[in-house]
């Protein structure tokens, strides 16, 4: 499972490009995003997203809370199916490349698929 900023261009090894943000990325057209699927249901809830605020000091707690949400998300099975069919790249808009929902989601899916 790969992750990358949605602002980065499509690469040959991206496979299926899935945006996992609840909000559309600022300043980006759909053509520029070059995504295959926008799966809002895989994103953290609005309340969790606002609480986290991309603060690294809240990262551990964010992951814990987000994993609870993912366990009841219908989007997880859709992402599992995609991953079993080939490469998947989870796209995110956050500037922080280490503390974002795509990183947490990829880790969850990788441990789930293992």
Short mmCIF file of C-alpha atoms in Angstrom, two decimals:
data_model
loop_
_atom_site.label_atom_id
_atom_site.label_comp_id
_atom_site.label_asym_id
_atom_site.label_seq_id
_atom_site.Cartn_x
_atom_site.Cartn_y
_atom_site.Cartn_z
CA UNK A 1 0.00 0.00 0.00
CA UNK A 2 1.51 3.30 -1.12
CA UNK A 3 0.76 6.80 0.09
CA UNK A 4 1.45 10.15 -1.53
CA UNK A 5 0.23 13.71 -1.63
CA UNK A 6 -2.57 14.20 -4.12
CA UNK A 7 -0.62 17.17 -5.52
CA UNK A 8 2.13 14.85 -6.80
CA UNK A 9 1.80 13.65 -10.39
CA UNK A 10 0.62 10.15 -11.23
CA UNK A 11 3.43 7.62 -11.46
CA UNK A 12 3.45 4.36 -13.38
CA UNK A 13 3.53 2.27 -10.20
CA UNK A 14 0.65 4.07 -8.43
CA UNK A 15 -1.96 1.53 -9.46
CA UNK A 16 -5.42 2.62 -8.33
CA UNK A 17 -5.24 6.15 -6.89
CA UNK A 18 -7.71 6.65 -4.03
CA UNK A 19 -8.24 10.00 -2.30
CA UNK A 20 -8.93 9.32 1.38
CA UNK A 21 -9.69 12.87 2.51
CA UNK A 22 -13.19 13.97 3.46
CA UNK A 23 -12.63 17.40 1.87
CA UNK A 24 -11.54 18.10 -1.69
CA UNK A 25 -7.91 19.37 -1.82
CA UNK A 26 -7.56 23.14 -2.20
CA UNK A 27 -6.61 24.53 -5.57
CA UNK A 28 -6.71 21.21 -7.39
CA UNK A 29 -8.96 20.28 -10.30
CA UNK A 30 -10.25 16.76 -10.76
CA UNK A 31 -8.12 16.39 -13.88
CA UNK A 32 -4.98 17.46 -11.99
CA UNK A 33 -5.72 15.03 -9.18
CA UNK A 34 -5.71 12.11 -11.62
CA UNK A 35 -7.49 9.89 -9.13
CA UNK A 36 -9.55 6.80 -9.75
CA UNK A 37 -11.72 6.97 -6.65
CA UNK A 38 -12.61 9.48 -3.95
CA UNK A 39 -13.46 7.40 -0.90
CA UNK A 40 -14.65 9.94 1.67
CA UNK A 41 -15.93 7.11 3.88
CA UNK A 42 -12.32 6.04 4.51
CA UNK A 43 -11.45 9.45 5.96
CA UNK A 44 -11.61 10.25 9.66
CA UNK A 45 -14.88 11.69 10.90
CA UNK A 46 -15.19 15.46 10.80
CA UNK A 47 -15.00 15.62 14.59
CA UNK A 48 -11.80 13.54 14.69
CA UNK A 49 -10.22 15.48 11.83
CA UNK A 50 -10.91 18.80 13.56
CA UNK A 51 -9.66 17.50 16.93
CA UNK A 52 -6.42 16.22 15.39
CA UNK A 53 -5.70 19.40 13.45
CA UNK A 54 -2.52 17.75 12.07
CA UNK A 55 -0.79 18.27 15.40
CA UNK A 56 2.08 15.76 15.74
CA UNK A 57 1.63 15.73 19.53
CA UNK A 58 -1.84 14.21 18.98
CA UNK A 59 -0.67 11.62 16.43
CA UNK A 60 -0.72 8.55 18.70
CA UNK A 61 -4.17 9.32 20.06
CA UNK A 62 -5.43 10.19 16.58
CA UNK A 63 -4.35 6.77 15.27
CA UNK A 64 -6.09 5.01 18.14
CA UNK A 65 -9.34 6.89 17.58
CA UNK A 66 -9.15 6.54 13.80
CA UNK A 67 -8.64 2.78 14.01
CA UNK A 68 -11.83 2.52 16.06
CA UNK A 69 -13.67 4.33 13.26
CA UNK A 70 -12.08 2.15 10.59
CA UNK A 71 -13.27 -1.06 12.24
CA UNK A 72 -16.87 -0.10 11.41
CA UNK A 73 -16.21 1.56 8.04
CA UNK A 74 -17.61 -0.01 4.89
CA UNK A 75 -14.75 1.61 2.96
CA UNK A 76 -12.22 -0.79 4.49
CA UNK A 77 -13.60 -3.81 2.63
CA UNK A 78 -13.59 -1.84 -0.62
CA UNK A 79 -9.92 -0.90 -0.08
CA UNK A 80 -9.07 -4.52 0.81
CA UNK A 81 -10.61 -5.71 -2.44
CA UNK A 82 -8.70 -3.12 -4.44
CA UNK A 83 -5.42 -4.07 -2.73
CA UNK A 84 -5.92 -7.74 -3.56
CA UNK A 85 -6.32 -6.83 -7.23
CA UNK A 86 -3.13 -4.80 -7.56
CA UNK A 87 -1.24 -1.74 -6.35
CA UNK A 88 -3.17 0.97 -4.52
CA UNK A 89 -1.96 4.46 -3.67
CA UNK A 90 -3.77 6.29 -0.89
CA UNK A 91 -3.81 10.02 -1.61
CA UNK A 92 -3.94 12.80 0.98
CA UNK A 93 -3.74 16.60 0.87
CA UNK A 94 -1.98 17.26 4.18
CA UNK A 95 1.44 18.93 4.09
CA UNK A 96 2.74 16.64 6.84
CA UNK A 97 3.96 13.46 5.13
CA UNK A 98 4.35 11.53 8.39
CA UNK A 99 1.22 12.41 10.35
CA UNK A 100 -1.89 12.05 8.17
CA UNK A 101 -4.84 9.73 7.71
CA UNK A 102 -3.38 7.96 4.67
CA UNK A 103 -0.35 6.80 6.70
CA UNK A 104 -2.58 5.49 9.50
CA UNK A 105 -4.98 3.87 7.04
CA UNK A 106 -2.17 2.18 5.08
CA UNK A 107 -0.71 0.75 8.29
CA UNK A 108 -4.16 -0.54 9.31
CA UNK A 109 -4.76 -2.16 5.92
CA UNK A 110 -1.30 -3.69 5.73
CA UNK A 111 -1.65 -5.31 9.16
CA UNK A 112 -5.17 -6.41 8.24
CA UNK A 113 -4.03 -7.99 4.95
CA UNK A 114 -0.99 -9.71 6.47
#
